Coordinates of C-alpha atoms in Angstrom, one line a residue:
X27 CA 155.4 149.3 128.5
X28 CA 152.8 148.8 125.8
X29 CA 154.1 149.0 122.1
X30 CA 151.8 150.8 119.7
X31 CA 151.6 149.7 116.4
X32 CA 152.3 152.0 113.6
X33 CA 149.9 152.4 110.6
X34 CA 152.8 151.3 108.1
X35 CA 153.8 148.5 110.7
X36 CA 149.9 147.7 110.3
X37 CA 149.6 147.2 106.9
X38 CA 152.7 144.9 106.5
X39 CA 151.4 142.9 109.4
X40 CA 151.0 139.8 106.6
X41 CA 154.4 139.1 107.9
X42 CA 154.4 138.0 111.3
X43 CA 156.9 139.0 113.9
X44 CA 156.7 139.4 117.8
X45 CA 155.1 142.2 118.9
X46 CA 155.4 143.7 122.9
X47 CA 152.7 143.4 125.0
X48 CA 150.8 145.0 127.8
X49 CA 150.1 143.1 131.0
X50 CA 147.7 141.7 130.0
X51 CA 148.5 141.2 126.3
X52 CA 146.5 144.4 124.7
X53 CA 148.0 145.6 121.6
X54 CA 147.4 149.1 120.6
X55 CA 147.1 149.5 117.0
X56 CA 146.8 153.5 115.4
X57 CA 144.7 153.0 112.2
X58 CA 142.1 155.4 110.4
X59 CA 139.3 155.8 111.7
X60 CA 136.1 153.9 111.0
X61 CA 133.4 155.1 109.3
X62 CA 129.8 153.9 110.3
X63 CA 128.6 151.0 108.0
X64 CA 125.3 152.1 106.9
X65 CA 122.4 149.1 106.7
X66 CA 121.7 148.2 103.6
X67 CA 118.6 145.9 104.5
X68 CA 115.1 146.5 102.6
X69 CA 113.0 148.5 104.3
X70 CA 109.2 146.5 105.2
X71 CA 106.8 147.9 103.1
X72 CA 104.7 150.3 104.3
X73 CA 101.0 149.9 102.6
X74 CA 101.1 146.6 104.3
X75 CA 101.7 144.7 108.0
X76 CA 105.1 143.5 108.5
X77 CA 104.9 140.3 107.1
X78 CA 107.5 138.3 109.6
X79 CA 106.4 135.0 109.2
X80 CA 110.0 133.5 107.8
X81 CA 111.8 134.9 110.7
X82 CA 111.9 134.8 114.9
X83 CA 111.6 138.4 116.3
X84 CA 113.3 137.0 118.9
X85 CA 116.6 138.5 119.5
X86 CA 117.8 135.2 120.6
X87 CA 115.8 132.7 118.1
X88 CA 117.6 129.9 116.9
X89 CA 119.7 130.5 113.8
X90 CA 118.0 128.0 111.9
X91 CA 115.0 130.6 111.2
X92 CA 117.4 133.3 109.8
X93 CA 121.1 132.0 108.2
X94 CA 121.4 131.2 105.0
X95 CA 122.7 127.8 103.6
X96 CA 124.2 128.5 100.4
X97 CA 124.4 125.6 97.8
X98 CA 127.3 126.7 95.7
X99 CA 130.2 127.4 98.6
X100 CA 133.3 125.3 97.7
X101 CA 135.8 122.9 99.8
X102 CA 136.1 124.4 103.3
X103 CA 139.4 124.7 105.2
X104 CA 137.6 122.9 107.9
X105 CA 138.9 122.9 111.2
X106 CA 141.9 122.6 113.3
X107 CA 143.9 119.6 112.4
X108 CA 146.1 117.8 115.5
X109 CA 149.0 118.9 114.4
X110 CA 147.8 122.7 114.5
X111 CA 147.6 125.2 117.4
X112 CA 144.9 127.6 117.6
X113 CA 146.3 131.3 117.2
X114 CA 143.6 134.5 118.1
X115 CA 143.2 137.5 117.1
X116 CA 140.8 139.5 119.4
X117 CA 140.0 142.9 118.5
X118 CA 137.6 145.7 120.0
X119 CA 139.0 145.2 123.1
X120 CA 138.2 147.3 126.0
X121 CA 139.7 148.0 130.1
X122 CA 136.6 146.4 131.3
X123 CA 138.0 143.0 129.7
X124 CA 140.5 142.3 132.0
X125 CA 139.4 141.1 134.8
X126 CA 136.8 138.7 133.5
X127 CA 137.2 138.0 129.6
X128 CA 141.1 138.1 129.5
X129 CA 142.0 135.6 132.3
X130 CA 139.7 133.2 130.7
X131 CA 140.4 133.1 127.2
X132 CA 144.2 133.1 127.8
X133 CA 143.9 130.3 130.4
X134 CA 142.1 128.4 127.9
X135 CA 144.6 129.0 124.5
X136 CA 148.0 130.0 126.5
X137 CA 148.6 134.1 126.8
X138 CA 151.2 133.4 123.7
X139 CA 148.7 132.1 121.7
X140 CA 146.2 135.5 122.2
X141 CA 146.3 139.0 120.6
X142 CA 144.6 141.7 122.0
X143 CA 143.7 145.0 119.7
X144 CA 141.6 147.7 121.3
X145 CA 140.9 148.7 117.6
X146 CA 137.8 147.3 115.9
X147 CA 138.2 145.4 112.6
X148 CA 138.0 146.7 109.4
X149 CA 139.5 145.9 106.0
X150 CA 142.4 148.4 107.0
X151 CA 142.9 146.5 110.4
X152 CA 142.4 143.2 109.2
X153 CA 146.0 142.5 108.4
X154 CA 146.6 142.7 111.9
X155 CA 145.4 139.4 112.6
X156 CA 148.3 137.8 110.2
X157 CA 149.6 134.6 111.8
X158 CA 146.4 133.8 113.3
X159 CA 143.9 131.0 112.2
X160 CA 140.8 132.4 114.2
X161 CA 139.4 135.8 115.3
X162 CA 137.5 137.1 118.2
X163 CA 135.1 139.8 117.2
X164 CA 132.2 142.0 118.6
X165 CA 129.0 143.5 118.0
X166 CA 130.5 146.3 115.8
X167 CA 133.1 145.0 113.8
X168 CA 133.0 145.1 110.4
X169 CA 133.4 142.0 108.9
X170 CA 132.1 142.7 105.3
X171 CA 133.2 140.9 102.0
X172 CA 135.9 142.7 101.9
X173 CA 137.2 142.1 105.0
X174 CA 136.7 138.6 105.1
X175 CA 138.8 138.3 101.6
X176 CA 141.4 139.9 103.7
X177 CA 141.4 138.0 106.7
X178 CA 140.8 134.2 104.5
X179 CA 143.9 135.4 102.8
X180 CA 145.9 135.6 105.7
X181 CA 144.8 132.1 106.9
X182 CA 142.1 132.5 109.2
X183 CA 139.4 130.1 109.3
X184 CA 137.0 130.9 111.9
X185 CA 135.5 133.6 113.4
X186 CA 134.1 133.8 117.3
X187 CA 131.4 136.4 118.0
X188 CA 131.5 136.9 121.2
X189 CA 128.1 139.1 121.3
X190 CA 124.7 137.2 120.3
X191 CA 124.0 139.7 117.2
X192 CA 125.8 138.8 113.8
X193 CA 124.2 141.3 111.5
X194 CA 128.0 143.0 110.1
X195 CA 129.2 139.7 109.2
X196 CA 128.8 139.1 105.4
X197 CA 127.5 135.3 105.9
X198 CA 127.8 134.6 102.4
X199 CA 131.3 135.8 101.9
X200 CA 132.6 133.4 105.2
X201 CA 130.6 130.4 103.3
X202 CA 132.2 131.4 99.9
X203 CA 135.9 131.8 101.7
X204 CA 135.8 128.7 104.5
X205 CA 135.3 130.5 107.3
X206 CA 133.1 129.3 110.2
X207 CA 131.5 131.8 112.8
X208 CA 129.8 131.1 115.6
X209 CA 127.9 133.6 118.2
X210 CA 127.4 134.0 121.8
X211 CA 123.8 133.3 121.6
X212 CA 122.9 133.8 125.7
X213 CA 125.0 135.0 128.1
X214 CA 122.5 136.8 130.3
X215 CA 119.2 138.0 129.2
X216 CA 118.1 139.2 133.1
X217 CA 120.8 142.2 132.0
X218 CA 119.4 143.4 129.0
X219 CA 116.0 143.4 130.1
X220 CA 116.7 145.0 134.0
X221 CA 118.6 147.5 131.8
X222 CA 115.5 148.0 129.4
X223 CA 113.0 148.3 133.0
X224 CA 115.8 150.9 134.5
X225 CA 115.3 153.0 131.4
X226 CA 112.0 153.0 131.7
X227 CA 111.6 153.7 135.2
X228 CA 114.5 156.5 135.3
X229 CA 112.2 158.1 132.0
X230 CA 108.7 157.6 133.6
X231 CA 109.8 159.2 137.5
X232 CA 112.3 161.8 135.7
X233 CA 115.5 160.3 137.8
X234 CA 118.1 162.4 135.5
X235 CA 116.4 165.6 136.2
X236 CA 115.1 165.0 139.7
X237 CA 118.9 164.3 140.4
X238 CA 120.9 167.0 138.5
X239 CA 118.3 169.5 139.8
X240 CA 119.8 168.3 143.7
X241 CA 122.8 168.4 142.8
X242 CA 122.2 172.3 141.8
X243 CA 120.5 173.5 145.1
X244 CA 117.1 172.9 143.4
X245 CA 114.1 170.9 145.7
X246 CA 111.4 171.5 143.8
X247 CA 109.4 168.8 142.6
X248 CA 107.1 170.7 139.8
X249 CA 107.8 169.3 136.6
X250 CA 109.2 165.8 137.9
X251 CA 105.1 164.0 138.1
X252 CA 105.8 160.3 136.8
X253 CA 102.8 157.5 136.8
X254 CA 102.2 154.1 138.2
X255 CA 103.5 151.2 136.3
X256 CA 101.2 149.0 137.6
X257 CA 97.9 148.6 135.8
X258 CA 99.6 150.0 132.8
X259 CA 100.0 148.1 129.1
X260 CA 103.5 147.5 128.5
X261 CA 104.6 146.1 124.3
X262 CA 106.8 143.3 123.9
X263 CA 108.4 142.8 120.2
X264 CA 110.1 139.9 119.9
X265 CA 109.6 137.0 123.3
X266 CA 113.0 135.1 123.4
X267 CA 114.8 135.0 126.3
X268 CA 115.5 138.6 126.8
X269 CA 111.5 139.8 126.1
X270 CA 110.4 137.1 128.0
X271 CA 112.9 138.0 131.1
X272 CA 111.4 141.5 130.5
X273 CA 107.5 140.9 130.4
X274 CA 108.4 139.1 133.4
X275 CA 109.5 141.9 135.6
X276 CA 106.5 144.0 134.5
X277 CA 103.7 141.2 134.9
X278 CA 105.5 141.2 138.8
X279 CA 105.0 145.0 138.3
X280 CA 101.3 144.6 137.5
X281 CA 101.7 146.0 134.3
X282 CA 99.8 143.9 131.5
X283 CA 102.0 142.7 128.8
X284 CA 100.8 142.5 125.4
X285 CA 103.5 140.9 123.0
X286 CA 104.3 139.9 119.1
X287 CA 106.1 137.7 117.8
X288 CA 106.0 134.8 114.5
X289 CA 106.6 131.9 117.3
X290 CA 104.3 132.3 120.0
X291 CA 106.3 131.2 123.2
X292 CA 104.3 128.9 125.6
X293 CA 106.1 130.2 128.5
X294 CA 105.4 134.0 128.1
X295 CA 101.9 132.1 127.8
X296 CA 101.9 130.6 131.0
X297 CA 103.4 133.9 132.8
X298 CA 100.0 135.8 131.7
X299 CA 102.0 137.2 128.3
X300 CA 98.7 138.0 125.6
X301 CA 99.9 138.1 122.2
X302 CA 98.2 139.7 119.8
X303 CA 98.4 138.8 115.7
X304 CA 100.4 142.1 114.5
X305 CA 102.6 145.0 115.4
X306 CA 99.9 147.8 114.1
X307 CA 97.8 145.9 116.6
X308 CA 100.1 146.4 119.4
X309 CA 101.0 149.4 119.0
X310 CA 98.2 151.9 119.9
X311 CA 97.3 150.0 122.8
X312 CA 100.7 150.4 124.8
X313 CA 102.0 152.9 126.9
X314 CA 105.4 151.7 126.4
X315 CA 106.6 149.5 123.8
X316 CA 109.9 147.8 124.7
X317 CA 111.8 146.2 121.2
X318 CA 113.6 142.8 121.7
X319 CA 113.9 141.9 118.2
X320 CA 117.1 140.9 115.8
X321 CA 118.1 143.5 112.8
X322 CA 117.1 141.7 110.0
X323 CA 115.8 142.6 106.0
X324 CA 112.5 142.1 107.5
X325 CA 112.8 144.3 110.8
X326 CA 115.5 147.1 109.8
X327 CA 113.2 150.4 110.5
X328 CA 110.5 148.7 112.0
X329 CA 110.2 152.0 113.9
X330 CA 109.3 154.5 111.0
X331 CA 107.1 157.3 109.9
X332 CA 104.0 154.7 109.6
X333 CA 104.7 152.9 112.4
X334 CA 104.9 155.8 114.8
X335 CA 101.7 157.5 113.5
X336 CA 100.0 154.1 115.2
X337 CA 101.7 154.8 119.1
X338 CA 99.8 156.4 122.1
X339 CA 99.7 159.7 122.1
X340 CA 102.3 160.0 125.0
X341 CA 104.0 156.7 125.4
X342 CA 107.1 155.5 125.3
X343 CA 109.3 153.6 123.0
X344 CA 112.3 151.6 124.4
X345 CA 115.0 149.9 122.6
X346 CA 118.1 147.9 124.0
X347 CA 117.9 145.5 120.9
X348 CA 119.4 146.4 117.6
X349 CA 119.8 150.0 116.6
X350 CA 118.4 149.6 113.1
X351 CA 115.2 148.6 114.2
X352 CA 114.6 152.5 114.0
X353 CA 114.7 154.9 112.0
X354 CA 116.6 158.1 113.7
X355 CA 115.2 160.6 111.5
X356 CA 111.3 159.4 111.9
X357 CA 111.7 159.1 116.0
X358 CA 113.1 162.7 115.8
X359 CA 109.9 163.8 114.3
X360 CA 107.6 161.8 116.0
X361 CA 109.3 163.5 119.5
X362 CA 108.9 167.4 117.6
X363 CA 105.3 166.5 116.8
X364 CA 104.6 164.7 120.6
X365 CA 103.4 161.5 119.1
X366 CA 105.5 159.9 121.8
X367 CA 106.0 161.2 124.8
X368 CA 109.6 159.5 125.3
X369 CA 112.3 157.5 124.1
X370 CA 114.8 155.4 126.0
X371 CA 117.4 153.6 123.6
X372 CA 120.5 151.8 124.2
X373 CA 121.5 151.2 120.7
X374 CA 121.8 153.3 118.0
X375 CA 121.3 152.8 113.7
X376 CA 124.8 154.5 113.4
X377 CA 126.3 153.6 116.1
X378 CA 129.4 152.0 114.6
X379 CA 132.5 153.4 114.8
X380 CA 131.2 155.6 117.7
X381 CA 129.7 153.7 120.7
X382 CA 132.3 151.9 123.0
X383 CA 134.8 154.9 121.9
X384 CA 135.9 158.1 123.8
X385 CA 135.1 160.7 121.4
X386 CA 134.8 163.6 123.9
X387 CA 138.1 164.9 123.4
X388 CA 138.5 164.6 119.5
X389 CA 137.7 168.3 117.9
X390 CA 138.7 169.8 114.5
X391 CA 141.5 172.2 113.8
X392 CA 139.7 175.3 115.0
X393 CA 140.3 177.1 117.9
X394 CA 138.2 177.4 120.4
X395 CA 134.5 175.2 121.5
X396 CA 134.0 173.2 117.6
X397 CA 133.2 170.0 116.9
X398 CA 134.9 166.9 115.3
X399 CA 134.2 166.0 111.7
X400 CA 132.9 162.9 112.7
X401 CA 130.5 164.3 115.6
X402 CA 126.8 162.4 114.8
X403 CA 124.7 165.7 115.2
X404 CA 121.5 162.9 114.9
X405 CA 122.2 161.3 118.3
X406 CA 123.8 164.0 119.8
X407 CA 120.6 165.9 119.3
X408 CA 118.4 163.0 120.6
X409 CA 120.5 162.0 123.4
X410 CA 120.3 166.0 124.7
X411 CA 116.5 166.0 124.6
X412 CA 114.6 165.9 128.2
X413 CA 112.4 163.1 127.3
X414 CA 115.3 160.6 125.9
X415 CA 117.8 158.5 127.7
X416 CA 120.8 157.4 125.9
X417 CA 123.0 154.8 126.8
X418 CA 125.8 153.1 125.0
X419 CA 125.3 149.9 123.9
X420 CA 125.9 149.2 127.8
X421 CA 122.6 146.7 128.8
X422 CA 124.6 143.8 128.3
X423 CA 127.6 145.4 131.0
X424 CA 127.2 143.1 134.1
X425 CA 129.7 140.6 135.3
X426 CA 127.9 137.9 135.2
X427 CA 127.5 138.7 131.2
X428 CA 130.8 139.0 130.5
X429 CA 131.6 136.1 132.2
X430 CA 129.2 134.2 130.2
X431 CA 130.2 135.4 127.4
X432 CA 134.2 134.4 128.1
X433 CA 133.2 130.8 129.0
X434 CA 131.1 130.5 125.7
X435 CA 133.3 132.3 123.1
X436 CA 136.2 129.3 125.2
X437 CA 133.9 126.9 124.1
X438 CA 133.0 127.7 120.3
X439 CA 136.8 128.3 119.8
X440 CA 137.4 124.6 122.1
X441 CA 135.0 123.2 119.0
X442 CA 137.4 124.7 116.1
X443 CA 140.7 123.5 117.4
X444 CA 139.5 120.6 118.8
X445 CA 139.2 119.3 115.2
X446 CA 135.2 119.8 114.7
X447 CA 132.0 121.1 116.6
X448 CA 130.6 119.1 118.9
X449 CA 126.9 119.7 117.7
X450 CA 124.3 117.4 115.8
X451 CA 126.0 116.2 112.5
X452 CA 129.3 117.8 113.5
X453 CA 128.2 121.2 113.7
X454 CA 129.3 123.6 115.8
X455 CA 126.9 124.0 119.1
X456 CA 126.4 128.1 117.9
X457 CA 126.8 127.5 114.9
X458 CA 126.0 131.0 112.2
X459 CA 128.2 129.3 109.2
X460 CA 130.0 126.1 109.5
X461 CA 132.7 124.5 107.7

């Protein structure tokens, strides 16, 4: 029988005791909700090209290009020592967990070593992880200053992302406190990018509408005419792993595959990938545009007002990468005034605190059809539109990722209580901030 714990048993969690547990070790917690953490990155100039030349667009560049080293962080905690054993914290944990993330991580630390929340952190949830020396966290946990004061106060020492993106984790505030993180850099980039080519072939053959109209008793076809992806020009921003596993598929495709990115990579090269010296220069000569890129200062609203103005008339704009890379309000417009012809998005700008929850039966106190207070009228606008395909957050869902990611996050958290990372000059082999 699972135990739930209370709000007020929550917030006195600095005092460990034993807590029951599911099956499988889940723990669920009832805290406040979370409200979305808005970016606070500079938007790129707009009377000027992007200038991304101290950066990778890569999604899955090496850290070096983009974490900060800071000079003035003091004496770290360092480590696991022999003497200690490695206690975890995981939160945002979800069903689809158990069968190839729990197994693994328990086998590896011992199931009494392991905490499972299904609630995300937060400076309110934080406390839960008393007793524990390390944390587990994903892609939308909020781990701000003020959560990591809370959670270096309570011991813990080392944080394990088990999701390649990093961008709600205050860097400087883990260097200032001692606390290490590492990241899942590459678990499997063949999902995100056959998730980014399903998108676009459900938008451009009309799949949703061809099947609900079935589904109805309707056989018609008019209104369902797609095109041929071969021969067409297909946008990649950012060629790691992922955009290179998607320009790929769409060179087998015959599609021609322009790209941008700072570091140019000789394999896209090789697979017939032209780059070309900007993004305005991409962008009007695509029919689809496919973003693979990191949220950082430098890309956060890549996709704006300007930017848009410079697309096909009737392409398409895909995104599985980092919702930020967009700006909601500028895509709605540029859909009202048919600059694009589509959208197809697996991530969203304010996506935190709603994706990888079940919101669909929370309402307010009035009777009858009403909303919650928390409903995002943005993306539920967008995602009932014809021409846009929602998803969320889902690309990386296969089981071969989540496997990957188990056996990776194992091995970052091996490094930490094995007494040091295994990695040039000690460091830890996915190293974001070290001790």
């Amino acid at each position: 029988m699972s135990a739930h714990v209370s709000h007020a048993t929550m917030l006195a969690a600095v005092t460990p005791r034993p807590i029951a547990r599911e099956p499988c070790g889940r723990i669920r917690a009832s805290v406040p909700k979370r409200a979305p953490l808005r970016s606070t990155a500079i938007r790129l100039e707009k009377a000027r090209a992007p200038n991304f030349r101290s950066r990778a667009l890569a999604e899955d560049a090496p850290e070096s290009n983009i974490v900060p080293s800071p000079s003035d962080a003091p004496e770290q905690l360092g480590p696991l020592k022999p003497t200690e054993t490695l206690k975890l914290a995981v939160f945002s944990t979800s069903s689809y967990m158990r069968h190839t993330q729990t197994p693994v991580i328990e086998e590896a630390f011992g199931a009494g070593n392991v905490r499972w929340f299904d609630v995300g952190l937060t400076p309110q949830t934080a406390p839960l992880a008393a007793g524990c020396n390390a944390t587990c966290l994903f892609v939308n946990d909020r781990a701000d200053a003020e959560t990591i004061d809370v959670l270096a106060d309570l011991g813990v020492r080392f944080i394990a992302m088990r999701c390649a993106g990093f961008d709600r984790v205050d860097l400087d505030a883990c260097a200032r406190r001692g606390v290490a993180v590492t990241r899942t850099p590459a678990y499997s980039p063949h999902a995100i990018a056959e998730h980014a080519i399903a998108m676009m072939l459900a938008l451009n053959r009309q799949l949703m509408k061809g099947h609900a109209r079935v589904t109805q008793g309707n056989y018609s076809l008019s209104g369902l005419v797609g095109f041929d992806m071969h021969g067409k020009t297909v946008g990649i921003v950012g060629t790691g792993k992922i955009g290179r596993c998607a320009a790929k598929i769409l060179l087998a495709m015959g599609c021609e595959v322009l790209a941008y990115d700072v570091f140019q990579s000789k394999e896209a090269i090789a697979m017939g990938v032209k780059y070309v010296d900007t993004v305005q220069e991409l962008l009007p000569r695509c029919q689809i545009v496919s973003l693979h890129c990191p949220l950082t200062d430098d890309t956060h609203h890549l996709m704006d007002d300007a930017t848009f103005d410079l697309m096909r008339r009737g392409s398409m704009l895909v995104n599985t990468s980092r919702g930020g890379l967009v700006d909601t309000a500028a895509l709605a417009r540029a859909l009202d005034a048919q600059k694009i012809a589509c959208v197809a998005m697996d991530v969203y700008e304010h996506e935190a605190g709603l994706f990888f929850e079940d919101k669909s039966e929370e309402t307010d106190a009035t009777p009858g059809s009403s909303l919650s207070p928390d409903w995002d009228l943005s993306l539920g606008s967008l995602a009932s539109r014809p021409n846009a395909l929602v998803t969320s957050h889902q690309a990386f869902l296969t089981a071969e990722a989540l496997g990957n990611i188990a056996s990776t996050t194992v091995e970052n958290l091996r490094e930490f209580a094995g007494g040091g990372g295994a990695g040039e000059g000690g460091a830890y082999v996915n190293e974001v901030v070290g001790h």
